Coordinates of C-alpha atoms in Angstrom, one line a residue:
M1 CA 79.5 204.6 99.3
S2 CA 80.4 206.1 102.5
D3 CA 83.3 206.1 104.5
A4 CA 82.6 203.6 106.9
Y5 CA 81.6 201.2 103.5
R6 CA 84.6 201.6 101.8
P7 CA 86.3 198.4 101.2
R8 CA 88.6 196.7 103.8
R9 CA 90.9 193.5 103.7
G10 CA 90.0 191.2 103.4
T11 CA 91.4 179.8 98.3
A12 CA 89.1 176.7 99.1
R13 CA 90.7 174.1 100.3
A14 CA 88.1 170.7 100.9
P15 CA 86.5 171.7 104.4
D16 CA 87.4 170.3 107.8
P17 CA 86.1 167.0 108.8
P18 CA 83.0 167.5 111.5
R19 CA 84.1 167.9 115.0
R20 CA 84.1 164.7 116.6
G21 CA 83.0 164.2 120.7
R22 CA 80.8 167.0 120.6
A23 CA 77.4 165.7 120.1
P24 CA 76.6 164.3 123.8
L25 CA 77.6 167.3 125.4
L26 CA 76.4 169.8 123.1
L27 CA 72.3 167.7 123.6
G28 CA 72.0 168.3 126.5
V29 CA 73.5 172.9 126.1
A30 CA 71.0 172.7 123.0
L31 CA 67.9 171.3 125.0
A32 CA 69.1 173.5 127.3
V33 CA 69.9 176.1 125.6
C34 CA 67.2 176.7 123.2
L35 CA 64.6 175.0 126.1
P36 CA 63.1 179.0 126.4
W37 CA 62.8 179.4 122.3
L38 CA 60.4 175.9 121.8
S39 CA 57.9 177.1 125.0
S40 CA 57.8 180.8 125.0
A41 CA 54.7 182.2 125.4
S42 CA 55.5 185.6 124.3
A43 CA 55.3 184.7 120.5
Q44 CA 53.1 186.4 118.7
A45 CA 49.8 184.9 117.4
D46 CA 50.0 184.3 113.1
P47 CA 47.3 184.8 110.8
G48 CA 46.3 181.7 111.1
G49 CA 45.3 181.3 114.6
A50 CA 47.9 179.1 116.0
T51 CA 51.2 180.8 118.2
P52 CA 54.5 180.5 116.1
V53 CA 56.4 178.6 118.8
E54 CA 52.8 175.8 118.1
R55 CA 53.8 175.7 114.2
A56 CA 57.6 175.1 115.1
V57 CA 58.3 173.1 117.3
T58 CA 55.5 169.5 116.6
P59 CA 58.3 167.0 115.3
T60 CA 55.2 165.7 112.8
E61 CA 54.8 169.5 111.2
R62 CA 59.3 169.2 111.1
A63 CA 59.2 165.8 109.1
E64 CA 56.5 166.8 106.7
A65 CA 58.1 170.1 105.4
P66 CA 62.0 169.9 106.5
G67 CA 63.1 173.6 106.4
E68 CA 59.6 175.8 106.3
P69 CA 57.2 176.4 108.5
A70 CA 54.1 174.7 108.8
G71 CA 51.8 176.0 106.0
A72 CA 54.1 178.6 104.2
S73 CA 54.1 178.4 100.6
P74 CA 58.6 178.4 99.4
R75 CA 57.7 181.6 97.9
A76 CA 55.5 184.3 100.2
G77 CA 55.9 188.1 99.5
R78 CA 57.9 190.1 97.5
G79 CA 57.3 187.4 94.2
A80 CA 59.1 184.1 92.9
A81 CA 63.3 185.2 93.6
S82 CA 64.8 183.3 90.4
A83 CA 67.6 180.8 91.3
E84 CA 67.8 179.3 94.0
L85 CA 69.6 178.5 97.9
E86 CA 72.1 176.6 96.9
P87 CA 74.6 174.3 98.8
V88 CA 78.5 175.2 98.9
P89 CA 80.0 172.1 100.0
D90 CA 83.5 172.8 99.1
F91 CA 84.2 176.7 100.3
G92 CA 87.7 175.9 101.9
A93 CA 88.7 175.2 105.5
N94 CA 85.6 174.3 108.0
P95 CA 87.2 174.3 111.6
G96 CA 82.7 174.4 112.9
A97 CA 81.6 171.7 110.7
L98 CA 78.9 174.1 109.7
S99 CA 77.1 174.3 106.1
M100 CA 77.5 177.0 103.8
F101 CA 74.0 177.8 101.4
R102 CA 74.2 180.5 99.5
Y103 CA 71.5 183.0 97.0
V104 CA 72.9 184.8 94.1
P105 CA 70.6 186.5 92.5
D106 CA 70.7 185.6 88.1
G107 CA 73.1 188.4 86.6
L108 CA 74.4 190.2 89.8
P109 CA 77.1 192.1 88.5
S110 CA 80.9 191.7 89.8
G111 CA 81.6 194.8 93.0
S112 CA 78.1 193.8 94.6
P113 CA 77.7 193.3 98.3
V114 CA 77.4 190.1 100.5
V115 CA 74.9 190.0 103.4
V116 CA 76.0 186.8 106.2
V117 CA 71.6 186.2 107.6
L118 CA 72.3 183.8 110.5
H119 CA 69.3 181.6 111.8
G120 CA 67.4 181.1 114.9
C121 CA 67.2 177.5 116.8
T122 CA 65.2 175.0 115.6
Q123 CA 65.5 176.8 112.3
D124 CA 67.4 176.1 109.2
A125 CA 69.1 178.2 106.5
A126 CA 66.0 178.4 103.8
T127 CA 63.7 179.0 106.3
Y128 CA 64.8 182.4 107.5
V129 CA 66.7 183.1 104.3
D130 CA 63.0 182.7 102.9
G131 CA 61.2 183.8 105.8
A132 CA 63.2 187.6 106.7
G133 CA 62.4 187.8 102.7
W134 CA 65.9 188.0 101.8
R135 CA 65.8 186.2 98.5
E136 CA 63.3 188.6 97.2
F137 CA 65.5 191.6 98.6
A138 CA 68.3 190.6 96.8
D139 CA 66.6 191.1 93.5
E140 CA 65.6 194.1 94.0
Y141 CA 68.9 195.7 95.1
G142 CA 71.8 193.6 93.4
F143 CA 73.8 191.2 96.2
A144 CA 74.1 187.7 97.5
V145 CA 73.1 186.2 100.8
V146 CA 75.6 183.4 102.4
A147 CA 73.3 181.4 104.5
P148 CA 75.7 179.4 107.5
Q149 CA 73.4 176.9 109.0
Q150 CA 74.0 175.1 112.2
E151 CA 73.8 171.1 111.8
T152 CA 73.0 168.8 115.0
A153 CA 75.9 167.1 115.1
N154 CA 76.8 170.9 117.1
N155 CA 73.6 171.3 118.3
A156 CA 71.1 169.5 118.6
N157 CA 68.7 172.3 118.3
R158 CA 71.3 174.2 115.2
C159 CA 71.4 176.7 117.7
F160 CA 74.6 178.5 117.1
N161 CA 77.2 177.9 119.1
W162 CA 77.1 181.8 120.5
F163 CA 78.1 181.1 124.0
E164 CA 81.1 178.3 123.4
R165 CA 83.7 181.1 123.2
A166 CA 85.5 178.4 120.6
D167 CA 83.2 178.4 118.7
T168 CA 82.9 182.8 118.6
A169 CA 86.8 183.8 119.0
R170 CA 88.7 185.4 116.0
D171 CA 90.3 182.1 113.9
S172 CA 87.6 179.5 115.6
G173 CA 85.4 177.2 115.5
E174 CA 82.2 178.6 113.9
A175 CA 83.4 182.0 113.6
A176 CA 86.3 181.0 112.0
S177 CA 83.7 178.7 108.5
I178 CA 81.4 182.5 108.5
R179 CA 84.3 184.8 108.0
R180 CA 85.6 181.3 104.9
M181 CA 81.6 181.9 103.8
V182 CA 83.0 184.6 103.0
E183 CA 85.6 184.6 101.7
H184 CA 85.0 182.3 98.8
T185 CA 81.8 184.3 98.4
V186 CA 84.1 187.2 97.8
G187 CA 86.7 185.7 95.4
A188 CA 84.0 183.9 93.9
L189 CA 81.7 186.5 92.6
D190 CA 84.4 189.4 92.6
A191 CA 81.8 191.0 95.4
D192 CA 83.3 194.4 97.2
P193 CA 85.0 193.3 100.6
G194 CA 84.3 196.2 101.9
R195 CA 80.4 196.0 101.5
V196 CA 79.8 192.9 103.7
F197 CA 77.5 193.2 106.2
V198 CA 75.7 189.9 108.7
T199 CA 72.4 190.0 110.7
G200 CA 70.8 187.3 112.6
L201 CA 67.7 186.0 114.8
S202 CA 68.1 184.8 118.6
A203 CA 71.5 183.0 118.3
G204 CA 72.3 183.5 115.6
G205 CA 71.3 187.2 116.3
G206 CA 74.3 186.1 119.7
M207 CA 76.9 184.5 116.7
T208 CA 75.5 187.9 114.9
S209 CA 77.2 190.0 117.5
S210 CA 80.3 188.1 118.1
L211 CA 81.4 188.3 114.2
L212 CA 81.3 191.9 114.9
A213 CA 83.6 191.8 117.6
A214 CA 86.1 189.4 116.6
Y215 CA 86.0 191.0 112.2
P216 CA 85.6 194.0 112.2
D217 CA 88.3 194.0 109.1
A218 CA 85.7 192.5 107.6
F219 CA 81.6 193.8 107.9
A220 CA 81.1 197.1 107.4
G221 CA 77.6 196.3 109.3
G222 CA 75.6 194.1 111.2
A223 CA 71.9 193.8 112.9
V224 CA 71.0 191.9 115.8
I225 CA 68.0 190.6 116.4
A226 CA 66.5 189.2 119.7
G227 CA 70.6 188.6 120.7
I228 CA 72.8 188.9 122.9
P229 CA 75.7 191.0 123.7
H230 CA 79.0 189.2 122.6
G231 CA 80.9 187.9 125.1
C232 CA 77.9 187.7 128.2
A233 CA 78.8 183.8 128.8
S234 CA 81.1 181.1 128.4
S235 CA 79.2 178.6 130.0
L236 CA 76.3 177.0 130.5
P237 CA 74.7 178.4 133.5
E238 CA 75.8 181.9 132.0
A239 CA 73.7 181.4 129.3
F240 CA 71.1 180.9 130.8
G241 CA 71.7 184.1 133.1
C242 CA 72.6 186.4 129.8
M243 CA 68.8 185.3 127.8
N244 CA 66.8 186.1 130.3
P245 CA 67.3 188.2 132.9
G246 CA 69.7 189.8 130.9
V247 CA 73.4 190.7 132.6
T248 CA 74.1 194.2 133.2
R249 CA 77.1 195.9 132.8
T250 CA 79.2 199.4 132.5
P251 CA 79.5 200.6 129.1
A252 CA 83.3 199.9 128.9
Q253 CA 83.0 196.6 130.5
W254 CA 81.0 195.7 127.2
G255 CA 83.3 197.8 125.3
D256 CA 86.2 196.0 127.1
L257 CA 85.1 192.8 125.9
V258 CA 84.3 193.6 121.8
R259 CA 88.0 194.9 122.4
S260 CA 89.5 192.2 123.6
A261 CA 87.9 189.9 120.6
H262 CA 91.0 191.2 118.5
P263 CA 93.6 193.9 120.1
D264 CA 95.2 194.4 117.5
H265 CA 92.6 195.7 115.3
E266 CA 92.7 199.5 115.6
G267 CA 90.9 200.3 111.9
D268 CA 86.8 201.0 111.0
R269 CA 84.5 199.1 113.3
P270 CA 80.8 198.5 111.1
K271 CA 78.0 199.9 112.7
V272 CA 76.0 198.2 114.3
A273 CA 71.4 197.9 114.6
V274 CA 69.9 196.6 117.7
W275 CA 66.6 194.8 117.2
H276 CA 64.3 194.0 119.8
G277 CA 60.0 193.0 120.5
T278 CA 58.8 195.3 124.6
A279 CA 57.3 191.5 125.5
D280 CA 59.7 189.2 124.5
T281 CA 59.9 186.6 127.5
T282 CA 62.9 184.7 125.6
V283 CA 65.3 186.4 125.5
H284 CA 64.8 189.5 127.9
P285 CA 64.6 193.0 126.4
R286 CA 67.2 194.0 129.1
N287 CA 70.0 192.6 125.9
A288 CA 68.7 195.4 124.3
T289 CA 69.7 198.3 126.5
E290 CA 73.4 195.8 126.6
S291 CA 74.3 195.7 123.2
V292 CA 73.4 199.6 123.2
K293 CA 76.1 200.3 125.5
Q294 CA 78.4 197.6 124.6
W295 CA 78.4 198.9 121.0
T296 CA 77.7 202.9 121.8
D297 CA 80.6 202.9 124.0
V298 CA 83.7 200.6 121.0
L299 CA 82.3 203.3 118.6
G300 CA 83.0 206.2 120.7
A301 CA 79.4 207.4 120.5
D302 CA 76.6 208.9 123.7
Q303 CA 74.8 206.5 125.3
T304 CA 72.0 209.2 124.9
P305 CA 70.1 208.9 121.7
D306 CA 70.7 211.5 119.6
A307 CA 67.9 210.9 117.3
E308 CA 64.2 209.5 118.4
E309 CA 61.8 208.7 115.7
Q310 CA 58.5 207.5 116.2
L311 CA 57.8 204.5 112.9
P312 CA 53.7 204.2 111.6
D313 CA 53.4 200.6 113.5
G314 CA 54.5 202.2 116.7
T315 CA 58.2 200.6 116.5
T316 CA 61.1 203.2 118.1
R317 CA 63.9 204.0 116.4
S318 CA 66.8 205.7 118.4
E319 CA 70.1 206.8 116.8
H320 CA 73.5 207.2 117.9
T321 CA 76.4 209.3 116.9
D322 CA 79.6 209.1 117.3
G323 CA 81.7 212.0 117.0
S324 CA 82.4 213.5 113.1
G325 CA 77.8 213.0 113.4
E326 CA 77.8 210.3 111.3
V327 CA 74.5 207.6 112.8
V328 CA 76.9 204.5 114.1
V329 CA 74.5 201.9 116.2
R330 CA 70.3 201.9 116.0
E331 CA 67.9 200.9 117.9
Y332 CA 64.8 199.7 117.1
V333 CA 61.5 199.0 119.8
V334 CA 58.7 197.1 118.6
P335 CA 56.5 197.7 121.3
D336 CA 54.1 194.3 122.2
M337 CA 56.4 192.2 120.3
G338 CA 57.1 189.0 121.8
H339 CA 60.2 186.7 119.9
G340 CA 61.7 186.7 116.5
T341 CA 62.1 188.6 113.2
P342 CA 59.6 191.4 112.7
V343 CA 58.4 191.4 108.8
R344 CA 55.2 192.4 107.2
P345 CA 54.2 190.2 104.3
S346 CA 50.9 192.5 103.1
E347 CA 54.2 194.9 102.2
G348 CA 55.6 191.7 100.2
C349 CA 58.6 191.6 103.3
G350 CA 58.9 187.8 104.2
R351 CA 55.9 185.6 105.3
A352 CA 53.6 185.1 109.2
G353 CA 55.5 182.2 111.2
A354 CA 56.8 181.3 113.4
H355 CA 58.7 183.3 114.8
F356 CA 58.0 185.1 111.8
L357 CA 56.3 188.0 113.5
D358 CA 53.8 190.2 111.9
T359 CA 54.5 193.9 113.5
L360 CA 57.5 195.2 110.5
C361 CA 59.2 194.7 107.9
S362 CA 62.3 194.4 109.1
T363 CA 64.4 193.1 106.6
R364 CA 63.4 196.7 104.6
H365 CA 65.0 199.2 107.1
I366 CA 68.4 196.6 107.6
T367 CA 69.1 197.0 103.8
G368 CA 68.3 200.7 103.7
D369 CA 70.3 201.6 107.1
W370 CA 73.3 199.8 105.6
G371 CA 72.7 201.6 102.4
L372 CA 71.6 198.9 100.1
S373 CA 68.7 200.4 98.3
G374 CA 69.7 202.9 97.1

């Protein structure tokens, strides 16, 4: 195990009651912030000929198959997983009023890693875990999956509230709830607290950035997919600007936003990977550039990559190393890809559908970057 993934410092009581009085406000916020997601013309067409957006937002389809993209089987991809994604109702303090789901492969030994997986707007925990292939990879490589789920009482379109400081700050709101889910899982499974990772798409990617900033002592690595830099927005107008056209700041300005999220932290920080499609019009690709600026500044790496590689599908992978020569930031630029998570069903990696785009297997690369695949 590399130094970056050594164990870090890390009991359950009844969940806090759901937050009250926020739904009317957040209804308007959610509709506004998620509208580009719902109407995006940038998503690639799926094998069935319809664009993923067309399938994602039809109310009839959602009513007929809750939590599943229309026409998709629950376990397509690498083969049926042996266990189930199960709800965990009593995981402890829950100031963000989120729901918790967990996938634990049969026979998972103590000391195993944990991966937190955050869905995008209009999705739920099961949709994203299955669509990106996380259950099958958990079975193959031996790790638990924690899948927080946003609820409509918090955000009408189930977007994680990455633009609300009360939900992204350390020990506050949704971020605190997700941290508590991790603590509960590590304790319940005797998992390795030094190998906890987080990834998310879009709004889930924005929340991933904030979790890495607020809890550098809890996560060993993260992967932000079509997401937003931490601290980009703290209001609805700012959220619009962050998504598209994006906000430009200096590396130091971005880095200060991360450092201020936990100013007392003096230990290691998580490695970060940033994924984005060049044809994304929902969350502008500029956000990937700004995220790389943010994390290279925080992690002591040059802005110019130390290595670049063209993957077989045309994706460019850039690597930034710190002073010791260790890769601490990776950027994956996927050509001609719209807004979504890259999957590769033909290679047993997830399934194509709404915001699951058939390009390459991001889940395989992410688990490899984290050292989970051997």
